[in-house]
């Protein structure tokens, strides 16, 4: 492989090892053959010496067996057989194989994905608890700016997602299986790591932390509704509910790879669509609180109002997460010249994001219509419990909360998979062998409790969402535009050139502004919490 795989400590042996077939439209295809996974036999490590030295070149070399000279020296029957074989290989694509270490890592050890899996994973990654926080953003932005910001963000991130799907196989004979690998190809080996590694890991870890917060608190509310007055003698504290939620996450995280959690992603996507729909339907069907207002919340100082508005925009940006997983999801699919991976990936992604739009916009608009600027900072679930605890049937309310718990458990798995992949890549590169079951389990237990510790230390969900949206905004809105320019090299001063430069620079500017707003909101929330605790 090229230099960005060396950064992960992997072999530099190229993936393409067989016939270079040239399609009619030009370019080379980049399929994958199914490599053995940890559940069965593993691919051997390439040995050093002459063989590895010969394989260090990037481009493929045609086998001598199929050279014109060797074919002409054979008899007619053999020529026909060789010609038929060559035509078949040109039809189905190049024969490639994974880097041996890729067959040991959670992202790439299984290549049996399809459009359905892509839809499940994309829906699970792109829709979740962050949708319930959108009315909080509207309470600081108001109707007009809230709808405008949400609409622009949706189409902007859909365009950058299309860019990532196309860039997965942008270079002939090469698949960029991870976001960091594509960043290295675009920005350079060292700069790509610095630019992409921190925000992608931070997004995965930060989302896991936020999932622990919302999952633990929702489990507590569900238990209070179901148990009622029978469980008021010695109830669990919020931190203890966080611990219960993390324990369940750790048990589910023992599933080995990304394809193995496709069922969980389906459960997560279905539950997310269901509870988003229930939350706004239940809210708009009830009587609105008295003295409701739709004027944006104004703080005593202009600086405070401005920072609150920036934090609200960060919450909207955080609602469109999942781009850090697009390449990883596409990497689980086989790819041939006749059936490239980007076709089923984009088909599944389109279905997922249509469903995401059908949930995000009604939740944001319906939630703000129902509660206005009286929306609690915890989002729709807190509003339902605070305003309609006695109006909505307890069974229906408990079902909504239980669906949120199931979705958080599922989302934790897909957002944690890149972190698990990084842990195991470091281990395999140093030990030159795959992770055992116990090592893999140890990594995942360690990560779960580290996320719990961060969640207990930073229990400010809406402020954390704004900061996450600001710091990780380039991953979704900026970096893909720059990658397209550097890899595809559109004509200078063309429309595409101006479009990608403009969106990329705007994304970086918004990232800085939203991060400042998120930090200010977190500090302000911490000061308020300290004041109320001391009094």
Tab-separated table of C-alpha atoms in Angstrom, residues 198-497:
chain	number	residue	atom	x	y	z
A	198	UNK	CA	-8.132	14.530	16.053
A	199	UNK	CA	-11.594	15.614	14.826
A	200	UNK	CA	-12.620	12.098	13.758
A	201	UNK	CA	-11.503	10.491	17.015
A	202	UNK	CA	-12.971	13.404	18.956
A	203	UNK	CA	-16.255	13.031	17.087
A	204	UNK	CA	-16.422	9.306	17.810
A	205	UNK	CA	-15.437	9.687	21.464
A	206	UNK	CA	-17.542	12.814	21.968
A	207	UNK	CA	-20.594	11.193	20.445
A	208	UNK	CA	-20.092	8.139	22.647
A	209	UNK	CA	-19.919	10.433	25.677
A	210	UNK	CA	-23.087	12.263	24.679
A	211	UNK	CA	-24.811	8.922	24.088
A	212	UNK	CA	-23.922	7.845	27.613
A	213	UNK	CA	-25.426	11.062	28.988
A	214	UNK	CA	-28.686	10.849	27.074
A	215	UNK	CA	-28.929	7.056	27.408
A	216	UNK	CA	-28.376	7.021	31.152
A	217	UNK	CA	-30.765	9.890	31.835
A	218	UNK	CA	-33.429	8.340	29.607
A	219	UNK	CA	-33.105	5.001	31.391
A	220	UNK	CA	-33.655	6.840	34.647
A	221	UNK	CA	-36.810	8.543	33.305
A	222	UNK	CA	-38.095	5.256	31.897
A	223	UNK	CA	-37.591	3.540	35.246
A	224	UNK	CA	-39.393	6.345	37.076
A	225	UNK	CA	-42.387	6.094	34.758
A	226	UNK	CA	-42.636	2.308	34.866
A	227	UNK	CA	-41.898	1.850	38.552
A	228	UNK	CA	-43.657	4.969	39.841
A	229	UNK	CA	-44.042	5.373	43.575
A	230	UNK	CA	-42.927	1.804	44.268
A	231	UNK	CA	-39.266	2.677	43.610
A	232	UNK	CA	-38.884	5.947	45.470
A	233	UNK	CA	-37.286	4.493	48.602
A	234	UNK	CA	-33.758	3.985	47.275
A	235	UNK	CA	-33.557	4.974	43.571
A	236	UNK	CA	-30.357	4.858	41.582
A	237	UNK	CA	-28.545	8.119	41.057
A	238	UNK	CA	-27.938	9.530	37.578
A	239	UNK	CA	-24.287	8.454	37.632
A	240	UNK	CA	-25.328	4.936	38.567
A	241	UNK	CA	-27.670	4.884	35.569
A	242	UNK	CA	-24.722	5.995	33.411
A	243	UNK	CA	-22.832	2.975	34.722
A	244	UNK	CA	-25.725	0.643	33.862
A	245	UNK	CA	-25.894	2.039	30.339
A	246	UNK	CA	-22.135	1.741	29.801
A	247	UNK	CA	-22.196	-1.870	30.987
A	248	UNK	CA	-24.808	-2.700	28.355
A	249	UNK	CA	-22.745	-0.890	25.704
A	250	UNK	CA	-19.639	-2.899	26.618
A	251	UNK	CA	-21.524	-6.184	26.297
A	252	UNK	CA	-22.803	-5.273	22.814
A	253	UNK	CA	-19.391	-3.959	21.749
A	254	UNK	CA	-17.978	-7.481	21.758
A	255	UNK	CA	-19.385	-7.969	18.252
A	256	UNK	CA	-16.216	-8.172	16.153
A	257	UNK	CA	-16.596	-5.897	13.113
A	258	UNK	CA	-18.683	-3.307	11.330
A	259	UNK	CA	-20.684	-5.785	9.243
A	260	UNK	CA	-21.515	-7.826	12.334
A	261	UNK	CA	-23.449	-4.893	13.825
A	262	UNK	CA	-25.686	-4.416	10.770
A	263	UNK	CA	-28.605	-5.833	12.750
A	264	UNK	CA	-27.943	-3.383	15.568
A	265	UNK	CA	-27.789	-0.527	13.059
A	266	UNK	CA	-31.176	-1.585	11.687
A	267	UNK	CA	-32.601	-1.554	15.210
A	268	UNK	CA	-30.987	1.822	15.860
A	269	UNK	CA	-32.333	3.342	12.652
A	270	UNK	CA	-35.880	2.061	13.147
A	271	UNK	CA	-36.020	3.164	16.776
A	272	UNK	CA	-34.615	6.616	15.877
A	273	UNK	CA	-37.258	7.184	13.195
A	274	UNK	CA	-39.971	5.960	15.571
A	275	UNK	CA	-39.088	8.046	18.619
A	276	UNK	CA	-38.405	11.188	16.569
A	277	UNK	CA	-41.864	10.841	15.039
A	278	UNK	CA	-43.474	10.074	18.390
A	279	UNK	CA	-41.742	13.002	20.098
A	280	UNK	CA	-43.005	15.673	17.740
A	281	UNK	CA	-46.448	14.077	17.223
A	282	UNK	CA	-47.028	13.826	20.976
A	283	UNK	CA	-45.786	17.392	21.453
A	284	UNK	CA	-47.982	19.068	18.841
A	285	UNK	CA	-51.036	17.025	19.873
A	286	UNK	CA	-50.988	18.425	23.422
A	287	UNK	CA	-51.984	21.825	24.713
A	288	UNK	CA	-49.080	24.227	24.501
A	289	UNK	CA	-47.723	25.754	27.725
A	290	UNK	CA	-49.071	29.134	28.772
A	291	UNK	CA	-47.084	32.268	28.054
A	292	UNK	CA	-45.300	30.537	25.199
A	293	UNK	CA	-43.183	32.802	22.994
A	294	UNK	CA	-41.322	32.313	19.727
A	295	UNK	CA	-38.974	35.231	20.135
A	296	UNK	CA	-35.325	34.136	20.269
A	297	UNK	CA	-33.937	34.004	23.782
A	298	UNK	CA	-31.942	37.102	24.625
A	299	UNK	CA	-29.294	37.178	27.319
A	300	UNK	CA	-28.542	40.366	29.291
A	301	UNK	CA	-25.408	41.104	27.268
A	302	UNK	CA	-24.936	41.225	23.514
A	303	UNK	CA	-21.874	39.000	23.816
A	304	UNK	CA	-23.842	36.336	25.639
A	305	UNK	CA	-26.623	36.402	23.031
A	306	UNK	CA	-24.121	36.154	20.189
A	307	UNK	CA	-22.298	33.221	21.760
A	308	UNK	CA	-25.606	31.473	22.453
A	309	UNK	CA	-26.597	31.866	18.810
A	310	UNK	CA	-23.239	30.427	17.712
A	311	UNK	CA	-23.711	27.490	20.080
A	312	UNK	CA	-27.182	26.945	18.584
A	313	UNK	CA	-25.664	26.801	15.086
A	314	UNK	CA	-23.147	24.310	16.443
A	315	UNK	CA	-26.031	22.123	17.649
A	316	UNK	CA	-27.468	22.163	14.115
A	317	UNK	CA	-24.058	21.261	12.680
A	318	UNK	CA	-23.759	18.387	15.155
A	319	UNK	CA	-27.126	17.064	13.995
A	320	UNK	CA	-25.456	16.147	10.691
A	321	UNK	CA	-22.787	13.804	11.962
A	322	UNK	CA	-21.807	10.539	10.352
A	323	UNK	CA	-19.421	11.671	7.601
A	324	UNK	CA	-16.500	10.299	9.596
A	325	UNK	CA	-18.047	6.846	9.042
A	326	UNK	CA	-18.952	7.094	5.338
A	327	UNK	CA	-15.665	5.703	4.020
A	328	UNK	CA	-15.618	3.019	6.693
A	329	UNK	CA	-19.130	1.874	5.760
A	330	UNK	CA	-18.213	1.791	2.072
A	331	UNK	CA	-15.066	-0.193	2.906
A	332	UNK	CA	-17.236	-3.112	4.058
A	333	UNK	CA	-18.483	-3.670	0.491
A	334	UNK	CA	-16.889	-5.703	-2.288
A	335	UNK	CA	-15.943	-3.705	-5.370
A	336	UNK	CA	-15.389	-4.788	-8.962
A	337	UNK	CA	-15.116	-3.014	-12.289
A	338	UNK	CA	-18.634	-4.119	-13.188
A	339	UNK	CA	-20.070	-3.471	-9.710
A	340	UNK	CA	-18.108	-0.662	-7.997
A	341	UNK	CA	-18.767	-0.076	-4.323
A	342	UNK	CA	-19.902	3.523	-4.720
A	343	UNK	CA	-23.121	2.449	-6.499
A	344	UNK	CA	-24.719	0.475	-3.607
A	345	UNK	CA	-23.221	2.895	-1.108
A	346	UNK	CA	-24.884	5.934	-2.674
A	347	UNK	CA	-28.138	4.029	-3.186
A	348	UNK	CA	-28.307	3.103	0.484
A	349	UNK	CA	-27.184	6.548	1.594
A	350	UNK	CA	-29.917	8.300	-0.394
A	351	UNK	CA	-32.609	6.199	1.261
A	352	UNK	CA	-31.124	6.852	4.697
A	353	UNK	CA	-30.915	10.618	4.270
A	354	UNK	CA	-34.434	10.907	2.911
A	355	UNK	CA	-35.607	9.293	6.147
A	356	UNK	CA	-33.283	11.553	8.130
A	357	UNK	CA	-34.813	14.668	6.532
A	358	UNK	CA	-38.307	13.337	7.281
A	359	UNK	CA	-37.331	13.194	10.960
A	360	UNK	CA	-35.076	16.215	11.526
A	361	UNK	CA	-37.285	18.910	10.030
A	362	UNK	CA	-40.578	17.869	11.704
A	363	UNK	CA	-38.815	17.380	15.048
A	364	UNK	CA	-37.170	20.798	14.958
A	365	UNK	CA	-40.229	22.666	13.683
A	366	UNK	CA	-42.841	20.714	15.655
A	367	UNK	CA	-40.839	20.840	18.880
A	368	UNK	CA	-40.298	24.594	18.650
A	369	UNK	CA	-43.975	25.148	17.783
A	370	UNK	CA	-45.045	23.141	20.834
A	371	UNK	CA	-42.711	24.712	23.415
A	372	UNK	CA	-41.200	27.849	21.871
A	373	UNK	CA	-38.380	29.380	23.859
A	374	UNK	CA	-39.556	27.435	26.932
A	375	UNK	CA	-37.780	24.377	25.508
A	376	UNK	CA	-35.546	22.816	28.215
A	377	UNK	CA	-31.849	22.577	27.447
A	378	UNK	CA	-32.095	18.770	27.513
A	379	UNK	CA	-34.278	18.714	24.397
A	380	UNK	CA	-37.559	17.087	23.462
A	381	UNK	CA	-37.493	14.246	25.985
A	382	UNK	CA	-37.097	16.632	28.900
A	383	UNK	CA	-39.890	18.797	27.491
A	384	UNK	CA	-42.268	15.845	27.163
A	385	UNK	CA	-41.570	14.736	30.711
A	386	UNK	CA	-41.710	18.242	32.191
A	387	UNK	CA	-44.874	19.532	30.448
A	388	UNK	CA	-46.906	16.418	29.636
A	389	UNK	CA	-45.959	13.815	32.199
A	390	UNK	CA	-49.584	13.587	33.348
A	391	UNK	CA	-51.243	14.286	29.979
A	392	UNK	CA	-49.716	11.531	27.848
A	393	UNK	CA	-50.493	7.858	28.662
A	394	UNK	CA	-47.658	6.507	30.758
A	395	UNK	CA	-47.223	3.448	28.574
A	396	UNK	CA	-46.754	5.553	25.439
A	397	UNK	CA	-44.327	7.887	27.172
A	398	UNK	CA	-42.338	4.964	28.571
A	399	UNK	CA	-42.209	3.364	25.115
A	400	UNK	CA	-40.759	6.547	23.634
A	401	UNK	CA	-38.033	6.637	26.270
A	402	UNK	CA	-37.258	2.941	25.798
A	403	UNK	CA	-36.830	3.475	22.043
A	404	UNK	CA	-34.317	6.219	22.788
A	405	UNK	CA	-32.342	3.817	24.990
A	406	UNK	CA	-32.250	1.175	22.231
A	407	UNK	CA	-31.099	3.755	19.700
A	408	UNK	CA	-28.339	5.045	21.972
A	409	UNK	CA	-27.074	1.512	22.572
A	410	UNK	CA	-26.948	0.886	18.808
A	411	UNK	CA	-25.364	4.241	17.941
A	412	UNK	CA	-22.659	3.719	20.543
A	413	UNK	CA	-21.483	0.648	18.638
A	414	UNK	CA	-21.102	2.220	15.212
A	415	UNK	CA	-19.468	5.397	16.519
A	416	UNK	CA	-17.058	3.423	18.663
A	417	UNK	CA	-15.967	1.107	15.840
A	418	UNK	CA	-13.360	3.565	14.376
A	419	UNK	CA	-11.803	3.914	17.832
A	420	UNK	CA	-11.698	0.130	18.237
A	421	UNK	CA	-10.113	-0.038	14.799
A	422	UNK	CA	-7.403	2.438	15.834
A	423	UNK	CA	-6.647	0.530	19.038
A	424	UNK	CA	-6.309	-2.766	17.214
A	425	UNK	CA	-4.269	-1.228	14.372
A	426	UNK	CA	-1.710	-0.036	16.882
A	427	UNK	CA	-1.596	-3.438	18.542
A	428	UNK	CA	-1.271	-5.451	15.318
A	429	UNK	CA	1.409	-3.155	13.898
A	430	UNK	CA	3.571	-3.652	17.001
A	431	UNK	CA	2.989	-7.353	17.618
A	432	UNK	CA	2.621	-8.510	14.004
A	433	UNK	CA	-0.352	-10.681	14.914
A	434	UNK	CA	-4.120	-10.202	15.252
A	435	UNK	CA	-5.802	-9.284	18.499
A	436	UNK	CA	-6.974	-12.190	20.583
A	437	UNK	CA	-10.490	-12.229	21.964
A	438	UNK	CA	-9.240	-11.085	25.362
A	439	UNK	CA	-7.155	-8.208	24.002
A	440	UNK	CA	-10.054	-7.014	21.851
A	441	UNK	CA	-12.424	-7.230	24.833
A	442	UNK	CA	-9.929	-5.345	27.005
A	443	UNK	CA	-9.719	-2.475	24.516
A	444	UNK	CA	-13.470	-2.137	24.403
A	445	UNK	CA	-13.966	-2.275	28.149
A	446	UNK	CA	-11.268	0.359	28.581
A	447	UNK	CA	-12.882	2.645	26.006
A	448	UNK	CA	-16.335	2.280	27.572
A	449	UNK	CA	-15.193	3.349	31.022
A	450	UNK	CA	-13.055	6.212	29.669
A	451	UNK	CA	-16.191	7.516	27.924
A	452	UNK	CA	-18.103	7.150	31.187
A	453	UNK	CA	-15.479	9.177	33.033
A	454	UNK	CA	-15.665	11.986	30.457
A	455	UNK	CA	-19.460	11.955	30.593
A	456	UNK	CA	-19.462	12.313	34.379
A	457	UNK	CA	-16.922	15.121	34.207
A	458	UNK	CA	-18.836	17.045	31.490
A	459	UNK	CA	-22.565	16.580	32.143
A	460	UNK	CA	-23.698	19.514	29.950
A	461	UNK	CA	-25.415	17.836	27.011
A	462	UNK	CA	-26.595	20.777	24.913
A	463	UNK	CA	-23.348	22.683	25.452
A	464	UNK	CA	-21.326	19.568	24.643
A	465	UNK	CA	-23.334	19.125	21.435
A	466	UNK	CA	-22.532	22.684	20.354
A	467	UNK	CA	-18.825	22.232	21.024
A	468	UNK	CA	-18.798	18.884	19.231
A	469	UNK	CA	-20.536	20.464	16.268
A	470	UNK	CA	-17.963	23.260	16.123
A	471	UNK	CA	-14.796	21.226	16.506
A	472	UNK	CA	-15.859	18.455	14.149
A	473	UNK	CA	-17.593	20.655	11.576
A	474	UNK	CA	-14.620	20.505	9.124
A	475	UNK	CA	-14.996	16.711	8.913
A	476	UNK	CA	-18.498	17.151	7.481
A	477	UNK	CA	-18.540	20.549	5.788
A	478	UNK	CA	-14.969	21.606	4.918
A	479	UNK	CA	-12.434	18.806	4.441
A	480	UNK	CA	-14.373	16.922	1.714
A	481	UNK	CA	-14.416	20.064	-0.442
A	482	UNK	CA	-10.641	20.522	-0.149
A	483	UNK	CA	-10.099	16.793	-0.788
A	484	UNK	CA	-12.086	17.022	-4.016
A	485	UNK	CA	-9.947	19.920	-5.227
A	486	UNK	CA	-6.637	18.259	-4.353
A	487	UNK	CA	-7.485	14.779	-5.662
A	488	UNK	CA	-9.839	15.426	-8.580
A	489	UNK	CA	-8.154	18.719	-9.544
A	490	UNK	CA	-11.101	20.517	-11.206
A	491	UNK	CA	-10.329	23.154	-13.799
A	492	UNK	CA	-9.022	26.315	-12.172
A	493	UNK	CA	-11.609	29.094	-11.806
A	494	UNK	CA	-14.422	26.785	-12.916
A	495	UNK	CA	-17.747	26.640	-11.074
A	496	UNK	CA	-16.751	23.489	-9.206
A	497	UNK	CA	-13.431	25.033	-8.237
